[in-house]
CSV table of C-alpha atoms in Angstrom, one decimal:
chain,number,residue,atom,x,y,z
A,1,MET,CA,-19.9,25.5,80.1
A,2,THR,CA,-19.5,28.4,77.7
A,3,GLU,CA,-15.9,28.4,77.7
A,4,ILE,CA,-15.7,24.8,76.8
A,5,LYS,CA,-18.1,25.5,73.9
A,6,ARG,CA,-16.0,28.4,73.1
A,7,SER,CA,-12.8,26.5,73.3
A,8,HIS,CA,-14.5,23.5,71.2
A,9,ALA,CA,-15.4,26.2,68.3
A,10,GLU,CA,-11.8,27.6,68.3
A,11,THR,CA,-10.5,24.1,68.0
A,12,ILE,CA,-12.7,23.4,65.2
A,13,GLN,CA,-12.1,26.7,63.5
A,14,ARG,CA,-8.3,26.2,63.5
A,15,SER,CA,-8.6,22.5,62.1
A,16,LEU,CA,-10.8,23.9,59.3
A,17,SER,CA,-8.1,26.7,58.7
A,18,LYS,CA,-5.5,24.2,58.7
A,19,ARG,CA,-7.5,21.8,56.2
A,20,TYR,CA,-8.2,25.0,53.8
A,21,ARG,CA,-4.4,25.8,54.0
A,22,ALA,CA,-3.6,22.4,53.0
A,23,GLU,CA,-6.2,22.4,50.2
A,24,LYS,CA,-4.4,25.4,48.8
A,25,ARG,CA,-1.1,24.0,48.7
A,26,PHE,CA,-2.5,21.0,47.2
A,27,ARG,CA,-4.0,23.0,44.4
A,28,ALA,CA,-0.9,25.1,43.8
A,29,TYR,CA,1.4,22.1,43.8
A,30,GLY,CA,-1.0,20.8,41.2
A,31,MET,CA,-0.8,24.1,39.0
A,32,MET,CA,2.9,24.1,39.5
A,33,ALA,CA,3.1,20.5,38.1
A,34,ILE,CA,0.7,21.3,35.1
A,35,ALA,CA,3.0,24.4,34.4
A,36,LEU,CA,6.2,22.6,34.8
A,37,GLY,CA,4.8,20.1,32.2
A,38,LEU,CA,3.7,22.6,29.8
A,39,LEU,CA,7.2,24.3,30.1
A,40,CYS,CA,9.1,21.3,29.4
A,41,VAL,CA,6.6,20.6,26.3
A,42,ALA,CA,6.8,24.2,25.4
A,43,LEU,CA,10.7,24.2,25.4
A,44,LEU,CA,10.9,21.0,23.5
A,45,PHE,CA,8.8,22.4,20.5
A,46,VAL,CA,11.0,25.3,20.5
A,47,ASP,CA,14.1,23.4,20.3
A,48,ILE,CA,12.8,21.3,17.5
A,49,ILE,CA,11.2,23.9,15.4
A,50,GLY,CA,14.2,26.3,16.2
A,51,LYS,CA,16.7,23.6,14.7
A,52,GLY,CA,14.5,22.1,12.2
A,53,HIS,CA,12.6,25.1,10.3
A,54,LYS,CA,15.2,25.8,7.9
A,55,ALA,CA,15.3,22.3,6.6
A,56,PHE,CA,12.0,23.2,4.8
A,57,LEU,CA,14.2,25.8,2.9
A,58,GLU,CA,17.0,25.0,0.4
A,59,THR,CA,19.8,26.8,-1.3
A,60,SER,CA,20.0,27.1,-5.2
A,61,ILE,CA,22.6,28.5,-7.5
A,62,GLN,CA,21.7,30.1,-10.6
A,63,VAL,CA,23.9,28.9,-13.6
A,64,ASP,CA,23.8,28.8,-17.5
A,65,VAL,CA,24.1,25.0,-18.7
A,66,THR,CA,24.7,24.2,-22.2
A,67,TYR,CA,23.8,20.9,-23.1
A,68,ASP,CA,26.8,20.1,-24.9
A,69,ALA,CA,26.8,16.6,-26.9
A,70,GLU,CA,30.5,16.7,-27.0
A,71,VAL,CA,30.8,17.0,-23.2
A,72,LEU,CA,28.2,14.5,-22.5
A,73,GLY,CA,29.4,12.0,-25.0
A,74,ILE,CA,25.9,11.4,-26.6
A,75,THR,CA,25.1,10.9,-30.3
A,76,ASP,CA,21.9,9.2,-29.9
A,77,LEU,CA,19.4,10.4,-27.1
A,78,GLN,CA,17.5,7.1,-27.7
A,79,ASN,CA,20.8,4.9,-26.6
A,80,LYS,CA,19.9,4.1,-23.1
A,81,GLN,CA,23.9,2.9,-22.6
A,82,GLN,CA,24.9,6.1,-23.8
A,83,VAL,CA,22.5,8.5,-21.6
A,84,ALA,CA,23.5,6.3,-18.7
A,85,LEU,CA,27.1,6.9,-19.2
A,86,ALA,CA,26.8,10.3,-20.1
A,87,ASP,CA,28.8,13.2,-17.8
A,88,PHE,CA,26.0,15.3,-17.3
A,89,GLN,CA,28.0,16.4,-13.9
A,90,GLY,CA,30.5,17.7,-16.7
A,91,LEU,CA,27.9,20.1,-17.6
A,92,VAL,CA,27.6,21.5,-14.1
A,93,LYS,CA,31.3,22.0,-13.9
A,94,LYS,CA,31.6,23.7,-17.3
A,95,ALA,CA,28.7,26.3,-16.4
A,96,LEU,CA,30.5,27.2,-13.0
A,97,GLN,CA,33.8,27.4,-15.0
A,98,LYS,CA,31.9,30.2,-17.2
A,99,LYS,CA,30.5,31.9,-14.3
A,100,PHE,CA,34.2,32.0,-12.6
A,101,PRO,CA,36.6,32.0,-15.3
A,102,ASP,CA,39.6,33.2,-13.1
A,103,VAL,CA,39.5,29.6,-11.4
A,104,SER,CA,42.5,27.8,-13.0
A,105,LYS,CA,44.2,25.9,-10.1
A,106,ARG,CA,43.3,22.1,-9.6
A,107,LYS,CA,42.4,22.7,-6.0
A,108,GLU,CA,40.4,25.5,-6.6
A,109,LYS,CA,38.7,24.0,-9.6
A,110,ARG,CA,37.6,21.1,-7.1
A,111,GLU,CA,36.3,23.5,-4.4
A,112,LEU,CA,34.4,25.6,-7.2
A,113,PHE,CA,32.7,22.3,-8.4
A,114,SER,CA,31.6,21.4,-5.1
A,115,LEU,CA,29.4,24.5,-4.6
A,116,ILE,CA,26.7,22.6,-6.2
A,117,SER,CA,25.1,19.4,-5.2
A,118,SER,CA,26.5,16.1,-6.9
A,119,GLY,CA,23.2,15.1,-7.6
A,120,ALA,CA,22.6,18.1,-10.2
A,121,GLY,CA,23.7,15.8,-12.8
A,122,TYR,CA,20.9,13.8,-12.2
A,123,GLU,CA,18.4,16.6,-12.6
A,124,LEU,CA,20.0,17.5,-15.8
A,125,ARG,CA,19.8,13.9,-17.1
A,126,GLU,CA,16.1,13.7,-16.5
A,127,ARG,CA,15.4,17.3,-17.8
A,128,LEU,CA,17.0,16.5,-21.1
A,129,LEU,CA,15.3,13.1,-21.6
A,130,ARG,CA,11.8,15.0,-20.9
A,131,HIS,CA,13.0,17.6,-23.5
A,132,PRO,CA,15.3,16.2,-26.0
A,133,GLU,CA,14.9,19.6,-28.0
A,134,LEU,CA,17.3,21.5,-25.5
A,135,MET,CA,20.3,19.4,-26.9
A,136,GLY,CA,22.7,21.9,-28.2
A,137,GLN,CA,21.1,24.7,-26.5
A,138,THR,CA,21.7,26.8,-23.3
A,139,GLU,CA,19.4,27.4,-20.4
A,140,THR,CA,19.5,29.3,-17.1
A,141,LEU,CA,18.7,27.0,-14.2
A,142,TRP,CA,18.8,27.1,-10.3
A,143,LEU,CA,20.5,24.0,-9.1
A,144,ILE,CA,20.6,22.9,-5.7
A,145,ALA,CA,23.9,23.7,-3.7
A,146,ASP,CA,26.0,21.6,-1.9
A,147,ASP,CA,24.9,20.9,1.9
A,148,ASP,CA,28.0,22.7,3.2
A,149,VAL,CA,27.3,25.6,1.0
A,150,ASP,CA,23.5,25.3,2.1
A,151,THR,CA,24.4,25.3,6.0
A,152,TYR,CA,26.8,28.3,5.9
A,153,TYR,CA,24.3,30.6,3.5
A,154,LYS,CA,21.5,29.7,5.8
A,155,SER,CA,23.5,30.5,9.1
A,156,ILE,CA,24.4,34.0,7.6
A,157,GLY,CA,23.3,36.7,9.9
A,158,SER,CA,22.7,34.4,13.0
A,159,LYS,CA,23.4,35.5,16.4
A,160,GLY,CA,26.4,33.3,16.7
A,161,GLY,CA,27.6,34.3,13.3
A,162,ALA,CA,27.8,32.2,10.1
A,163,PHE,CA,28.8,28.4,10.5
A,164,THR,CA,31.5,28.2,8.1
A,165,GLY,CA,32.4,24.4,9.1
A,166,ARG,CA,34.2,22.8,5.8
A,167,THR,CA,33.3,26.0,4.0
A,168,SER,CA,36.7,27.5,3.1
A,169,GLU,CA,37.1,31.2,2.8
A,170,LEU,CA,37.6,30.8,-1.0
A,171,ARG,CA,34.1,29.4,-1.2
A,172,GLN,CA,32.9,32.0,1.1
A,173,GLY,CA,34.0,34.5,-1.2
A,174,TRP,CA,32.3,33.0,-4.3
A,175,ILE,CA,29.1,32.6,-2.1
A,176,ASP,CA,29.3,36.1,-1.5
A,177,GLN,CA,29.9,37.2,-5.2
A,178,LEU,CA,26.8,35.0,-6.2
A,179,GLU,CA,24.7,36.6,-3.3
A,180,GLN,CA,25.7,40.2,-5.0
A,181,GLU,CA,24.8,39.0,-8.4
A,182,GLY,CA,21.5,37.6,-7.0
A,183,ALA,CA,22.5,34.2,-8.3
A,184,ILE,CA,21.9,32.3,-5.0
A,185,LYS,CA,18.6,32.1,-3.3
A,186,LEU,CA,16.7,30.3,-0.7
A,187,GLY,CA,13.5,28.6,-1.6
A,188,PHE,CA,11.2,26.0,-0.4
A,189,ASN,CA,12.5,22.8,0.0
A,190,THR,CA,10.5,20.3,-2.2
A,191,THR,CA,13.4,17.6,-2.1
A,192,PHE,CA,12.5,17.0,1.5
A,193,PHE,CA,9.1,15.8,0.6
A,194,THR,CA,9.4,14.3,-3.0
A,195,SER,CA,12.9,12.3,-2.4
A,196,GLY,CA,14.0,9.2,-0.3
A,197,ASP,CA,16.9,8.6,1.6
A,198,SER,CA,20.4,9.8,0.7
A,199,ARG,CA,24.0,10.0,1.9
A,200,GLU,CA,24.1,13.6,1.0
A,201,PRO,CA,21.8,15.8,3.1
A,202,GLU,CA,20.9,18.2,0.6
A,203,GLN,CA,19.2,15.4,-1.5
A,204,ALA,CA,17.8,13.2,1.2
A,205,GLY,CA,13.7,13.5,1.9
A,206,ILE,CA,11.1,11.5,4.0
A,207,TRP,CA,8.6,10.6,1.1
A,208,GLY,CA,10.5,6.9,1.4
A,209,ALA,CA,10.3,6.9,4.9
A,210,ALA,CA,6.4,8.4,4.8
A,211,MET,CA,5.2,5.9,2.1
A,212,GLY,CA,7.1,2.7,4.2
A,213,SER,CA,5.1,4.0,6.9
A,214,LEU,CA,1.8,4.1,5.3
A,215,PHE,CA,2.1,0.6,4.0
A,216,THR,CA,3.1,-0.7,7.5
A,217,LEU,CA,0.3,1.2,9.1
A,218,VAL,CA,-2.0,-0.4,6.5
A,219,VAL,CA,-1.2,-3.8,7.0
A,220,THR,CA,-1.4,-3.1,10.9
A,221,LEU,CA,-4.9,-1.7,10.9
A,222,THR,CA,-6.4,-4.7,8.3
A,223,LEU,CA,-5.1,-7.4,10.8
A,224,SER,CA,-5.4,-5.7,14.3
A,225,PHE,CA,-8.6,-4.2,14.2
A,226,PRO,CA,-10.8,-7.1,13.0
A,227,ILE,CA,-8.7,-9.4,15.5
A,228,GLY,CA,-9.0,-7.1,18.1
A,229,VAL,CA,-12.5,-6.4,18.1
A,230,SER,CA,-13.6,-10.0,17.5
A,231,ALA,CA,-11.6,-11.0,20.5
A,232,ALA,CA,-13.2,-8.4,22.8
A,233,VAL,CA,-16.8,-9.2,21.6
A,234,TYR,CA,-16.1,-13.0,22.3
A,235,LEU,CA,-14.7,-12.4,25.7
A,236,GLU,CA,-17.3,-10.2,26.7
A,237,GLU,CA,-20.5,-11.5,25.1
A,238,PHE,CA,-19.7,-15.1,24.5
A,239,ALA,CA,-16.7,-16.5,26.6
A,240,PRO,CA,-17.7,-18.4,29.8
A,241,LYS,CA,-16.3,-16.9,33.1
A,242,ASN,CA,-13.6,-19.5,34.4
A,243,ARG,CA,-10.1,-19.9,34.7
A,244,TRP,CA,-9.3,-20.3,30.8
A,245,THR,CA,-10.8,-17.0,30.1
A,246,ASP,CA,-9.3,-15.3,33.5
A,247,LEU,CA,-6.1,-16.4,32.3
A,248,ILE,CA,-6.6,-14.9,28.9
A,249,GLU,CA,-7.6,-11.6,30.4
A,250,VAL,CA,-4.6,-11.4,32.6
A,251,ASN,CA,-2.3,-12.0,29.9
A,252,ILE,CA,-4.1,-9.4,27.5
A,253,ASN,CA,-3.4,-6.9,30.0
A,254,ASN,CA,0.2,-8.1,30.7
A,255,LEU,CA,1.0,-7.9,27.0
A,256,ALA,CA,-0.2,-4.1,27.1
A,257,ALA,CA,2.8,-3.5,29.3
A,258,VAL,CA,5.3,-5.7,27.5
A,259,PRO,CA,8.4,-3.4,26.2
A,260,SER,CA,7.8,-2.8,22.5
A,261,ILE,CA,11.1,-4.4,21.5
A,262,ILE,CA,10.1,-7.7,22.7
A,263,PHE,CA,7.7,-7.5,20.0
A,264,GLY,CA,10.5,-7.1,17.4
A,265,LEU,CA,12.4,-10.4,18.8
A,266,LEU,CA,9.2,-12.2,18.6
A,267,GLY,CA,8.7,-11.1,15.0
A,268,LEU,CA,12.3,-11.6,14.1
A,269,ALA,CA,12.1,-15.3,15.5
A,270,ILE,CA,8.4,-16.1,14.2
A,271,PHE,CA,8.1,-14.1,11.0
A,272,ILE,CA,11.4,-13.9,9.7
A,273,ASN,CA,13.3,-16.9,10.7
A,274,PHE,CA,10.3,-19.5,10.7
A,275,PHE,CA,8.0,-18.3,8.1
A,276,GLN,CA,10.8,-16.8,5.9
A,277,VAL,CA,9.2,-13.5,5.4
A,278,PRO,CA,11.4,-10.9,3.9
A,279,ARG,CA,13.4,-8.6,6.2
A,280,SER,CA,12.8,-4.7,6.1
A,281,VAL,CA,9.5,-4.6,4.0
A,282,PRO,CA,5.9,-3.1,5.4
A,283,LEU,CA,4.7,-6.5,5.7
A,284,VAL,CA,6.7,-8.2,8.5
A,285,GLY,CA,6.7,-4.5,9.7
A,286,GLY,CA,2.9,-4.4,9.9
A,287,LEU,CA,2.9,-7.7,11.5
A,288,VAL,CA,5.0,-7.2,14.3
A,289,LEU,CA,3.1,-3.9,15.0
A,290,THR,CA,0.0,-5.7,14.6
A,291,LEU,CA,0.9,-7.9,17.7
A,292,MET,CA,2.0,-4.9,19.7
A,293,THR,CA,-1.1,-2.9,19.1
A,294,LEU,CA,-3.6,-5.7,19.6
A,295,PRO,CA,-3.7,-5.7,23.6
A,296,THR,CA,-4.5,-1.8,23.2
A,297,ILE,CA,-7.4,-2.4,20.8
A,298,ILE,CA,-8.6,-5.2,22.8
A,299,ILE,CA,-8.9,-3.4,25.9
A,300,SER,CA,-10.4,-0.3,24.7
A,301,SER,CA,-12.9,-2.4,22.6
A,302,ARG,CA,-13.9,-4.2,25.7
A,303,ALA,CA,-14.4,-1.0,27.9
A,304,ALA,CA,-16.4,0.2,24.9
A,305,ILE,CA,-18.8,-3.0,25.0
A,306,LYS,CA,-19.1,-2.6,28.7
A,307,ALA,CA,-20.2,0.9,28.6
A,308,VAL,CA,-23.5,-0.3,26.4
A,309,PRO,CA,-26.3,-0.7,29.0
A,310,PRO,CA,-27.5,-4.3,29.8
A,311,SER,CA,-31.2,-2.8,29.2
A,312,ILE,CA,-30.4,-2.8,25.5
A,313,ARG,CA,-29.4,-6.4,25.4
A,314,GLU,CA,-32.6,-7.2,27.4
A,315,ALA,CA,-34.9,-5.4,25.1
A,316,ALA,CA,-33.5,-6.6,22.0
A,317,ILE,CA,-33.4,-10.6,23.6
A,318,GLY,CA,-37.3,-9.6,24.7
A,319,VAL,CA,-38.5,-8.9,21.0
A,320,GLY,CA,-36.9,-12.1,19.8
A,321,ALA,CA,-33.4,-11.4,18.7
A,322,SER,CA,-30.8,-14.0,18.8
A,323,PRO,CA,-27.5,-13.5,21.0
A,324,MET,CA,-25.6,-12.8,17.7
A,325,GLN,CA,-28.3,-10.6,16.4
A,326,VAL,CA,-28.0,-8.7,19.8
A,327,VAL,CA,-24.3,-8.1,19.3
A,328,LEU,CA,-24.1,-7.5,15.4
A,329,HIS,CA,-27.4,-5.2,15.3
A,330,HIS,CA,-27.2,-3.4,18.8
A,331,VAL,CA,-24.0,-3.7,20.6
A,332,LEU,CA,-21.3,-3.3,17.9
A,333,PRO,CA,-23.1,-0.2,16.5
A,334,LEU,CA,-23.2,1.7,20.1
A,335,ALA,CA,-19.8,0.4,21.0
A,336,MET,CA,-18.2,1.3,17.7
A,337,PRO,CA,-17.0,4.8,18.5
A,338,GLY,CA,-15.1,3.9,21.5
A,339,MET,CA,-13.6,0.9,19.5
A,340,LEU,CA,-12.6,3.5,16.7
A,341,THR,CA,-10.9,5.7,19.2
A,342,GLY,CA,-8.9,2.8,20.6
A,343,ALA,CA,-7.7,1.9,17.3
A,344,ILE,CA,-6.8,5.5,16.4
A,345,ILE,CA,-4.7,5.7,19.4
A,346,GLY,CA,-3.0,2.2,18.9
A,347,MET,CA,-2.3,3.2,15.4
A,348,ALA,CA,-0.6,6.7,16.6
A,349,GLN,CA,1.5,4.5,18.9
A,350,ALA,CA,2.5,2.4,16.1
A,351,LEU,CA,3.4,5.4,14.1
A,352,GLY,CA,5.9,6.4,16.7
A,353,GLU,CA,7.5,2.9,17.2
A,354,THR,CA,11.0,2.4,16.4
A,355,ALA,CA,12.5,-0.4,18.8
A,356,PRO,CA,10.6,-3.5,17.0
A,357,LEU,CA,11.2,-2.1,13.6
A,358,LEU,CA,14.8,-2.2,14.0
A,359,MET,CA,14.8,-5.9,15.2
A,360,ILE,CA,13.5,-7.0,11.8
A,361,GLY,CA,15.8,-4.9,9.8
A,362,MET,CA,13.7,-1.8,8.7
A,363,VAL,CA,16.9,0.3,9.8
A,364,ALA,CA,18.5,-0.4,6.2
A,365,PHE,CA,19.5,2.4,4.2
A,366,ILE,CA,16.6,2.3,1.6
A,367,VAL,CA,16.9,4.9,-1.5
A,368,ASP,CA,14.1,4.0,-3.5
A,369,ILE,CA,10.5,5.0,-2.9
A,370,PRO,CA,8.2,1.7,-1.9
A,371,GLY,CA,5.4,0.6,-4.1
A,372,GLY,CA,4.3,-2.0,-2.4
A,373,PHE,CA,3.9,-4.1,0.8
A,374,THR,CA,6.6,-6.3,-0.1
A,375,ASP,CA,9.4,-3.6,-1.3
A,376,PRO,CA,12.1,-2.9,0.8
A,377,ALA,CA,11.3,0.3,3.2
A,378,THR,CA,12.0,2.1,6.2
A,379,VAL,CA,9.5,4.2,8.4
A,380,LEU,CA,9.7,7.7,9.8
A,381,PRO,CA,10.8,7.0,13.2
A,382,VAL,CA,13.7,4.6,12.0
A,383,GLN,CA,14.5,7.4,9.4
A,384,ILE,CA,14.8,10.0,11.9
A,385,PHE,CA,17.2,7.6,13.8
A,386,LEU,CA,19.3,7.2,10.9
A,387,TRP,CA,19.6,10.9,10.3
A,388,ALA,CA,20.2,11.6,14.2
A,389,ASP,CA,23.2,9.2,13.7
A,390,SER,CA,24.9,10.6,10.8
A,391,PRO,CA,27.6,12.8,11.3
A,392,GLU,CA,26.9,15.7,8.7
A,393,ARG,CA,25.7,18.9,10.4
A,394,ALA,CA,23.0,19.4,7.6
A,395,PHE,CA,21.4,16.3,8.8
A,396,ILE,CA,20.7,18.0,12.4
A,397,GLU,CA,18.0,20.2,10.8
A,398,LYS,CA,16.7,17.1,8.4
A,399,THR,CA,16.3,15.2,11.6
A,400,SER,CA,14.4,18.2,13.5
A,401,ALA,CA,12.2,18.7,10.6
A,402,ALA,CA,11.3,15.0,10.2
A,403,ILE,CA,10.6,15.0,13.9
A,404,MET,CA,8.2,18.1,13.6
A,405,VAL,CA,6.5,15.8,10.5
A,406,LEU,CA,6.0,13.0,12.9
A,407,LEU,CA,4.6,15.0,15.6
A,408,ALA,CA,2.3,16.7,13.1
A,409,PHE,CA,0.9,13.2,12.0
A,410,LEU,CA,0.7,12.0,15.6
A,411,ILE,CA,-1.3,15.3,16.9
A,412,MET,CA,-3.6,14.8,14.0
A,413,MET,CA,-4.5,11.3,14.6
A,414,ASN,CA,-4.8,12.0,18.4
A,415,THR,CA,-7.1,14.9,17.5
A,416,LEU,CA,-9.3,12.7,15.2
A,417,ALA,CA,-9.5,10.4,18.1
A,418,VAL,CA,-11.0,13.1,20.6
A,419,VAL,CA,-13.3,14.3,17.8
A,420,LEU,CA,-14.7,11.1,17.0
A,421,ARG,CA,-15.2,10.3,20.7
A,422,LYS,CA,-16.8,13.9,21.2
A,423,LYS,CA,-19.0,13.6,18.2
A,424,LEU,CA,-20.1,10.0,18.0
A,425,GLU,CA,-20.2,9.1,22.1
A,426,ARG,CA,-23.7,8.8,23.9
A,427,ARG,CA,-24.6,9.4,27.2
A,428,TRP,CA,-26.7,6.8,28.8
């Protein structure tokens, strides 16, 4: 009998030891999965930051610019036609010839003039219009360098050596000479944050896309939040439980899993082709993203309403409140933190969407900064898509920098959702 008990105890012990080992292996697998996920995220951030951090710097070249009326062909600064046709780029060329007087051949001059961005002439025009007293005067300015010069100068001293690309040895020599004279430098790239898109990488910025994203999200939030909350309140508090409401609930849950490009096709068919809403404007983009985010907001709002204890409704009804008063005065205020969290997460999802906006034409090349909901615009994810498809090497760092900005916005919005949930939630 004693041996049987001992054998039974040994069997139990072996079974327990086997179970403990299995639990340890399961925990180890879980930790390995988490570590692998964090490693992948870390590699992603290292790659993006490594490629994009230099986009926040720009190369500038110092030149002495003389505002020569003969070169410009201007006799009257008040004459808009003369100013529009003036050769401000000629001032840049003359300043470069003054700095490198030995350059005389036509081909060499062409390479010399390409040291500075073609947009420098517009900068000089704006400066002269703001300060008419500069006409006939000479001033020292730092002008933005061409994208090839910028890429080469930033890569000097890198592990793989300087990236020459289309920068010839002749231009490399001029850059080295400028560096010795202290006439070339790296500074903070304000253009990246204040300009719209451009075919020239050194002139391209995200401000136009950022404003387009802002207007689009305003339309999305204005429409999706009240409609989503109203639908959730009706389904939870007032709708009868029958096959019709069951069908609606099933469809809402299914819509949350529909690929986003389907909503783009729907917006193209209804808003653009049927209602004739203009393409590539924040208004139609907001309408499409409203359709996409509505299921998320409805589902999260219903969950928040369900979390309100029934005793609160019963107590309100017991003191004479009507069903509408119960909802407006008691249920909604208590469920609002969860609803706001769902809305913020839905907005973060909408901010990062590209596919539905491509279908409604927001992939267009837009240079001007949008000033309203009906102005042509693009959004940050689409801007990233456009730059990633550009052949110029300088757009690689622009793409990564724009991704960093977009990720920063997404992280801030998700952090805000977490903070609101922690601060406003109530435990019953």
